[in-house]
Coordinates of C-alpha atoms in Angstrom, one line a residue:
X1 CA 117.8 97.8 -31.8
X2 CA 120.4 97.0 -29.3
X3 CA 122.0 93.1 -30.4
X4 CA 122.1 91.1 -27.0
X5 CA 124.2 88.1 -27.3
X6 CA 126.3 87.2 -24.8
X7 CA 124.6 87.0 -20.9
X8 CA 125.4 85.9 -17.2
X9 CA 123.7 84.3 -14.7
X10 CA 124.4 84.4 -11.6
X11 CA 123.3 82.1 -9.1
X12 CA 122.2 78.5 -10.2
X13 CA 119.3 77.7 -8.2
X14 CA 116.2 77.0 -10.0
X15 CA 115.4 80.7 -11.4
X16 CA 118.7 80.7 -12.7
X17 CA 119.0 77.5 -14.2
X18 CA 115.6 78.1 -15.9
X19 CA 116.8 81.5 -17.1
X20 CA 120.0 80.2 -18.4
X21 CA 118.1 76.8 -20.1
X22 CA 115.7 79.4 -22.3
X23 CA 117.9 81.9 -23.3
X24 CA 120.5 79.1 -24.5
X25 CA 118.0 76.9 -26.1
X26 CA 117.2 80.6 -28.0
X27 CA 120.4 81.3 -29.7
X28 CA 122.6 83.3 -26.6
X29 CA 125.5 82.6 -24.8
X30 CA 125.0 82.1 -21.5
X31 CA 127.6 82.0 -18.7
X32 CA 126.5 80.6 -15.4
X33 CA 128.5 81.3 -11.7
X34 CA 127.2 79.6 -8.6
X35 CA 128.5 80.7 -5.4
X36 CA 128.6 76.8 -4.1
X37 CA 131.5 74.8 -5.0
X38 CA 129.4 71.7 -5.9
X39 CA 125.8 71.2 -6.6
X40 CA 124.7 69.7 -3.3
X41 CA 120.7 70.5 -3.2
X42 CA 119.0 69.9 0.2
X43 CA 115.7 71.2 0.2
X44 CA 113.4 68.3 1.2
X45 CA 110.1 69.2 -0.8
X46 CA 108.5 71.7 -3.3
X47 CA 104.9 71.7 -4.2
X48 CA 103.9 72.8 -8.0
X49 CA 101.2 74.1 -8.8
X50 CA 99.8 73.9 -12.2
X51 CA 101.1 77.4 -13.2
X52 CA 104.6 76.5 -12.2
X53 CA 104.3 73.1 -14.6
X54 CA 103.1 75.2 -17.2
X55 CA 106.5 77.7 -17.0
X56 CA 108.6 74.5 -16.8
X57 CA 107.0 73.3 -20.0
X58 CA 108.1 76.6 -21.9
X59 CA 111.8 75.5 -21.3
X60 CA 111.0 71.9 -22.3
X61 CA 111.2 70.2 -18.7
X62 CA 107.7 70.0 -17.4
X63 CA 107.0 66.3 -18.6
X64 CA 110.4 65.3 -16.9
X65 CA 109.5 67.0 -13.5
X66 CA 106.2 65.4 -13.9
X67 CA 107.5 61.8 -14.4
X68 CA 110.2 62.0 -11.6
X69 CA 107.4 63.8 -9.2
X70 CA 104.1 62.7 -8.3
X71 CA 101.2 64.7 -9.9
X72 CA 98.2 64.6 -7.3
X73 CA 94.4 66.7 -7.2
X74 CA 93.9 69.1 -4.7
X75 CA 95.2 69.1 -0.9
X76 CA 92.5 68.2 1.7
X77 CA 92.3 70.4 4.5
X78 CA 91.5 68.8 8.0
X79 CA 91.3 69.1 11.7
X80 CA 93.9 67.6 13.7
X81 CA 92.4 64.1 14.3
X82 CA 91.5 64.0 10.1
X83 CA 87.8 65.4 9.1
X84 CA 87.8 67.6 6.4
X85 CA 86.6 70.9 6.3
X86 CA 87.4 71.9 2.5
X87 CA 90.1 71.7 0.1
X88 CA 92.8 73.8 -1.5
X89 CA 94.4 74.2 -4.9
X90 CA 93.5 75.2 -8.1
X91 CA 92.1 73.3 -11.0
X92 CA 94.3 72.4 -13.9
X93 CA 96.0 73.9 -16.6
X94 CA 95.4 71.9 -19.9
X95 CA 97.0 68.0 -19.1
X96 CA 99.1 70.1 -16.2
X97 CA 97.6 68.7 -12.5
X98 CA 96.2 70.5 -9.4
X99 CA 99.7 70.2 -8.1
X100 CA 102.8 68.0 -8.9
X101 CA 105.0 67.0 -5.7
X102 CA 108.6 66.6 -6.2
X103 CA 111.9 66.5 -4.4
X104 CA 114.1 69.8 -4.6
X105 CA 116.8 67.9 -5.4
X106 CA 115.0 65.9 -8.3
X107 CA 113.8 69.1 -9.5
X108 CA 117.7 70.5 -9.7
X109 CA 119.0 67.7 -11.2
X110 CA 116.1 68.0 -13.7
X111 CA 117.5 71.3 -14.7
X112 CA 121.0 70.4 -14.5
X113 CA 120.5 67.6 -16.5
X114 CA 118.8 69.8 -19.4
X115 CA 121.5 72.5 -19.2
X116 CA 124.1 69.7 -19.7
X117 CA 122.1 68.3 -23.2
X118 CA 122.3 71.7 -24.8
X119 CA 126.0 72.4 -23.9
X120 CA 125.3 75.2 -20.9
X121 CA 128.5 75.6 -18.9
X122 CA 128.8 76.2 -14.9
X123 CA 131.2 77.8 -13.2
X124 CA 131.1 76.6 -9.5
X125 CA 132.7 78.1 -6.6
X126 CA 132.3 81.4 -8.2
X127 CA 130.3 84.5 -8.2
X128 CA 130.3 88.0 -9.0
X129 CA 133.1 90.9 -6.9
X130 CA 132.4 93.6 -9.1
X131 CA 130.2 95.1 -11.5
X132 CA 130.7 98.1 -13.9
X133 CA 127.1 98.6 -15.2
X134 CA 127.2 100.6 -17.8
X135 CA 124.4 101.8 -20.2
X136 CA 125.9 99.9 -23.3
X137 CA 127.7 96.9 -21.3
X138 CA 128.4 95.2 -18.0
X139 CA 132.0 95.0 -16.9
X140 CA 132.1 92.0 -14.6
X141 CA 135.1 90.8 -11.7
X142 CA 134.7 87.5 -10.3
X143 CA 136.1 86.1 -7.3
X144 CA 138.2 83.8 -9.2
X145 CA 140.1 86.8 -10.3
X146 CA 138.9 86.6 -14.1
X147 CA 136.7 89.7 -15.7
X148 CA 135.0 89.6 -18.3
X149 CA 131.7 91.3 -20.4
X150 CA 128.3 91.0 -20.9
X151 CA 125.6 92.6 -22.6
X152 CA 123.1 91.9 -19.7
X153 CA 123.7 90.0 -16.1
X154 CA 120.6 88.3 -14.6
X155 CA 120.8 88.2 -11.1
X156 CA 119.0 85.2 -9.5
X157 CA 121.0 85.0 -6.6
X158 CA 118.3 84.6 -3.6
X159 CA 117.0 86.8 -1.1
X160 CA 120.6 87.7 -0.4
X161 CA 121.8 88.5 -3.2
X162 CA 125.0 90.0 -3.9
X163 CA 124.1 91.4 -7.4
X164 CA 121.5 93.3 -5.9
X165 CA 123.0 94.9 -3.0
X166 CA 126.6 96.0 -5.3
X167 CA 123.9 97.5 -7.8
X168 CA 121.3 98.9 -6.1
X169 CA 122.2 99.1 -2.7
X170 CA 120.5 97.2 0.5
X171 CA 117.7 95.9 0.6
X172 CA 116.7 93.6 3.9
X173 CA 114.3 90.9 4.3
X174 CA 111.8 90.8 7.0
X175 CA 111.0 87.7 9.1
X176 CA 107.7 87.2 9.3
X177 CA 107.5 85.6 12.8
X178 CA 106.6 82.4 11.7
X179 CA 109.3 79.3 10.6
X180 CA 109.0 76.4 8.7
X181 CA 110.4 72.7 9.4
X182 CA 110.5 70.1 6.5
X183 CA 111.3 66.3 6.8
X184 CA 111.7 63.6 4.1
X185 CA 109.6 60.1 4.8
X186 CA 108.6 56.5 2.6
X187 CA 105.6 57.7 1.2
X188 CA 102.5 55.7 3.5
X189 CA 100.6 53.3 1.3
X190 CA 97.5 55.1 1.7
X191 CA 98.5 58.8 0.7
X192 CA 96.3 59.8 -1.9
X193 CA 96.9 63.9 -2.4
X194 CA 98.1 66.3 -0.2
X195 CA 96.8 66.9 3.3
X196 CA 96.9 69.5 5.5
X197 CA 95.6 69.6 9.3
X198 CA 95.1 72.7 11.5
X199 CA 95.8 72.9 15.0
X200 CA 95.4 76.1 17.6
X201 CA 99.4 76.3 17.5
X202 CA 100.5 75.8 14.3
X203 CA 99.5 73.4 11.3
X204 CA 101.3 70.2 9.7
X205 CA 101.2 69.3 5.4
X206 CA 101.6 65.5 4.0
X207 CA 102.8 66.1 1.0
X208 CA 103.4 63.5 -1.8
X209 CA 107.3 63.8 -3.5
X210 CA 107.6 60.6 -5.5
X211 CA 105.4 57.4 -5.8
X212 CA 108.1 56.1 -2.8
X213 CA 108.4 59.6 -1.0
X214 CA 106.3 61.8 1.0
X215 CA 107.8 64.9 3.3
X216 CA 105.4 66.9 5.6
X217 CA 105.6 70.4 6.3
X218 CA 105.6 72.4 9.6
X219 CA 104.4 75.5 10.2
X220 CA 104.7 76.9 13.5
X221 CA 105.8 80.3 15.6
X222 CA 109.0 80.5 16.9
X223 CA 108.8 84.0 18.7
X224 CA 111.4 86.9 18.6
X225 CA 114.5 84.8 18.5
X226 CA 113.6 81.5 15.9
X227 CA 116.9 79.9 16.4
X228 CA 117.0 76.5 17.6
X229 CA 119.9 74.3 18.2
X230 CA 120.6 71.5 15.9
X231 CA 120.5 68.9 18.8
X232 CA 116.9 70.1 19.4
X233 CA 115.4 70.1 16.4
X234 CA 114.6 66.4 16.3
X235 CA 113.0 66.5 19.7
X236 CA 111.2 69.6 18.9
X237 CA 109.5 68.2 15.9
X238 CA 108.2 65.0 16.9
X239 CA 106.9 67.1 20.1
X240 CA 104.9 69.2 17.6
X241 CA 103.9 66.3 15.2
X242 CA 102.5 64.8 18.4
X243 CA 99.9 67.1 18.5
X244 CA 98.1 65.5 15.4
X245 CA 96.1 62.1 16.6
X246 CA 95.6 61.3 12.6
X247 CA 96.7 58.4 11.6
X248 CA 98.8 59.3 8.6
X249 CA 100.9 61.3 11.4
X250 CA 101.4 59.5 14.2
X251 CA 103.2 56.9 12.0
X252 CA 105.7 59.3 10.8
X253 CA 106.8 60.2 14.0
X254 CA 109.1 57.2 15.2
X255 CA 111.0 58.0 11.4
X256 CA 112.1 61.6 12.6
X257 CA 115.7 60.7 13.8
X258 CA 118.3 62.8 12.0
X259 CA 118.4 66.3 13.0
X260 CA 120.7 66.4 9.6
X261 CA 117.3 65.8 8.0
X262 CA 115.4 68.4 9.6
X263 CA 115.1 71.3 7.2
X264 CA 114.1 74.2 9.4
X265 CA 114.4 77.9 8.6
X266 CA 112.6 81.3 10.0
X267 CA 110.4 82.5 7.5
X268 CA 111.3 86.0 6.1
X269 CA 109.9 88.3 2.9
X270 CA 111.9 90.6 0.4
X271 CA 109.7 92.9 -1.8
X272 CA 112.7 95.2 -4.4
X273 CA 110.6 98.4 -5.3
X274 CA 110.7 98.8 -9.0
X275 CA 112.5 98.8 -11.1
X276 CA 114.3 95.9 -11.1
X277 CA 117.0 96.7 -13.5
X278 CA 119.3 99.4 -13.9
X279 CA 121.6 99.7 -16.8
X280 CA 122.6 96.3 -18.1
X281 CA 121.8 94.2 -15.0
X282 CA 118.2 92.7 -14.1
X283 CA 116.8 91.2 -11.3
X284 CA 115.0 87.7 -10.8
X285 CA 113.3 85.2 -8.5
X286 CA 113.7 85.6 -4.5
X287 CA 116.2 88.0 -5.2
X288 CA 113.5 90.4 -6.1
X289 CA 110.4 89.2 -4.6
X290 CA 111.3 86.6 -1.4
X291 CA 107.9 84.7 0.1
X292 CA 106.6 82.7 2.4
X293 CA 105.6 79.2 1.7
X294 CA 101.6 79.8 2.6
X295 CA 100.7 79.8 -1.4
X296 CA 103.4 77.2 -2.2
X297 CA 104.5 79.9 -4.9
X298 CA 108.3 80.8 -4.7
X299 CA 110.0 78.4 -6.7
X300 CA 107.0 79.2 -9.5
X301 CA 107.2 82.9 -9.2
X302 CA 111.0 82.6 -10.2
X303 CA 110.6 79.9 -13.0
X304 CA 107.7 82.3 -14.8
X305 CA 109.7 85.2 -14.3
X306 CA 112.7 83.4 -16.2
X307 CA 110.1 82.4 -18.8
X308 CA 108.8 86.0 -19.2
X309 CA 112.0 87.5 -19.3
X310 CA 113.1 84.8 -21.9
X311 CA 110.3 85.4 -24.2
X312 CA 111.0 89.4 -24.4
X313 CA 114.8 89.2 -24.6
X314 CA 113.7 87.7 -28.0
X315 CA 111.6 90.5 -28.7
X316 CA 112.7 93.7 -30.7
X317 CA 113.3 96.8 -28.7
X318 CA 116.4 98.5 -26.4
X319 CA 117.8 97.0 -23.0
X320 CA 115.5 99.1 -21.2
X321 CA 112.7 98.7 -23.1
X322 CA 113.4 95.0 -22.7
X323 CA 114.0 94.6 -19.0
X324 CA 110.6 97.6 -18.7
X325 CA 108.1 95.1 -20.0
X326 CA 109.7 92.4 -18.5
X327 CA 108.5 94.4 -14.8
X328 CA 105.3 95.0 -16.3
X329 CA 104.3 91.5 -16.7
X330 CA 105.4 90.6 -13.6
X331 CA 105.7 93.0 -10.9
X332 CA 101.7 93.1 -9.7
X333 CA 102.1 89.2 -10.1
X334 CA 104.6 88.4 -7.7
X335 CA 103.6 91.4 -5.4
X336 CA 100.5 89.8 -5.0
X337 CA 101.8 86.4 -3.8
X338 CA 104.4 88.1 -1.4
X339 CA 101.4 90.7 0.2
X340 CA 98.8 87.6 0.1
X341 CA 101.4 85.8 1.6
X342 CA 102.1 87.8 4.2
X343 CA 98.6 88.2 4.9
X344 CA 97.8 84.8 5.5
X345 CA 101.5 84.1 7.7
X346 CA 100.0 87.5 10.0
X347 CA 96.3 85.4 10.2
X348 CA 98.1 82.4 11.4
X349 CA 100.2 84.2 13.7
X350 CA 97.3 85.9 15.3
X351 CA 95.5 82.4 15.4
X352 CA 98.6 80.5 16.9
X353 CA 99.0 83.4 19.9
X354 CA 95.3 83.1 20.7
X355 CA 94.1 86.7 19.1
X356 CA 91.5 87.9 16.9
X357 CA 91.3 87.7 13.1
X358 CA 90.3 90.8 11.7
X359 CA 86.7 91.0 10.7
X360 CA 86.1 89.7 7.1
X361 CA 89.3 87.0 7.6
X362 CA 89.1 84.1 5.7
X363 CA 91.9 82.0 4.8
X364 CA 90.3 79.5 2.3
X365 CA 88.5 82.2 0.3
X366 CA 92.2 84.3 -0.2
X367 CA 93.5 81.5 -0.8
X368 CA 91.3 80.3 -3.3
X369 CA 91.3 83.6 -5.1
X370 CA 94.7 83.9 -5.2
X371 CA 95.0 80.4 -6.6
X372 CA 92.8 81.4 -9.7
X373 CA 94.5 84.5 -10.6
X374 CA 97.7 82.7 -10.9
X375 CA 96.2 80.6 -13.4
X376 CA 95.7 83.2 -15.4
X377 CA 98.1 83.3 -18.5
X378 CA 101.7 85.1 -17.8

């Protein structure tokens, strides 16, 4: 058997900080680089689901999220002016809720805050410039000038990873045609769960952060070219949130002022054939497997595969062996979210430019099944 002792991260985002959490709370050294020179996490919003709680619990974090979130049931689904037509999410996992809401940056400085207990070590303002990936060790060159070596480098650096592209080539995302636009708000008094209301154009989510917080979520259909000037955005927004007469909407509109608040980004997808590993080096998270938001599954896609990966670097067996069940458990997984994802973004881009769903569409019964299957056990 191969010893594996000493890894590196790269990229600190929440795939790599679970990653890096496991594996030194199971005996390794861990090195961690992050590209940014200072953690500064904007993000508005993530919704959990229950399978996303219940990888966060394997590295010992899942009670913290929920007590600085706010755990709700499932998220209503309405019609613009607020009667519901059914509901989404899945049932819970053991004391794990439907869905837990929390702010992306509580849920970094969550992580951050457990990686600092056990003694794991950042190194900001740095990443990888090189790689030597050999079959018995990874020579690495930072761009800090320093090298160093590593039995295995994880590379959980996003959708554009530069990991990826120096070790197996290019690799480009695809946007999708849709964007999303995210906004923070005081949570309304009377926000129970989650809601989400449907228009003809595009469809708005009130989603619960923290007992004070709330942010909602915009879906809509930019066209070829999704860029949109920052002095627009704020305009742009409110014009779209207009559309809704629901109460718990209209009041949020007079609080969209900062266009510095606006989170907006075209939606894109990354699917890495297999395998994701080659030699020493391993791939993780977006960086294998981007999504859309439609399942509200990224962020839990790259926390389970940390988990997974965790649990069979601890296992007996060669590198390749190692990093081979590792894609086993996971690959039809998160190819499932990305392809149902995509699915569901192509239905609502049909719907939002006045065309056809294909016979047999149905949005609540895909989404439903999907749900369930990512309940089962990982």
């Amino acid at each position: 058997m191969t010893k594996i002792n000493k890894v590196l991260v790269v990229g600190g985002g929440i795939g790599g900080q679970s990653v890096a959490i496991g594996l030194k709370k199971g005996g390794f050294a861990v090195d961690v680089v992050e590209i940014l020179p200072e953690f500064n996490v904007y993000g508005v919003g993530i919704i959990q689901q229950a399978n996303a709680l219940r990888a966060l619990d394997a590295i010992g974090v899942a009670d913290e999220v929920m007590r600085r979130g706010s755990p709700y049931g499932k998220v209503k689904l309405c019609l613009p002016h607020g009667v519901q037509i059914g509901e989404a999410g899945t049932p819970p996992i053991g004391r794990f809720p439907s869905h837990n809401g929390i702010s992306r940056r509580i849920l970094h400085d969550v992580l951050f805050e457990e990686a600092q207990k056990i003694g794991l070590k950042y190194r900001m303002g740095v990443t990888v410039a090189s790689i030597d990936n050999q079959p018995n060790i990874a020579n690495v060159a930072f761009t800090d000038g320093t090298t160093d070596s590593y039995d295995i480098v994880i590379a959980a650096d996003g959708v554009h990873s530069k990991v990826r592209k120096l070790v197996f080539g290019e690799f480009k995302p695809n946007y999708v045609g849709l964007s999303v636009w995210r906004y923070p708000f005081k949570r309304p008094a009377g926000l129970d769960t989650g809601y989400i209301f449907f228009n003809k154009k595009h469809k708005i989510g009130v989603i619960p952060m923290t007992a004070e917080s709330c942010y909602i979520f915009l879906n809509s259909a930019e066209g070829e070219n999704p860029m949109i000037p920052e002095d627009q955005l704020v305009d742009k927004l409110k014009g779209y949130m207009s559309a809704y007469p629901v109460p718990v909407v209209q009041e949020l509109i007079p609080q969209v002022t900062d266009a510095k608040l606006v989170n907006y980004r075209a939606l894109e997808t990354l699917k890495m054939p297999a395998p994701w590993y080659k030699n020493r080096v391993v791939v993780l998270g977006d960086a294998a497997h981007t999504t859309i938001p439609q399942l509200g599954s990224g962020a839990a896609l790259a926390i389970e595969d940390a988990v997974v990966l965790i649990e069979e670097l601890q296992k007996e067996g060669e590198v390749e062996a190692i990093f081979d069940r590792y894609m086993k458990r996971r690959y039809e997984r998160c190819m499932m979210v990305v392809d149902v994802s995509e699915t569901l973004g192509a239905w609502e881009l049909l719907e939002y430019n006045d065309k056809p769903l294909p016979e047999g569409a149905n949005m609540g019964m895909l989404m439903g099944k999907t749900g369930m299957a990512l309940t089962a056990p990982i």
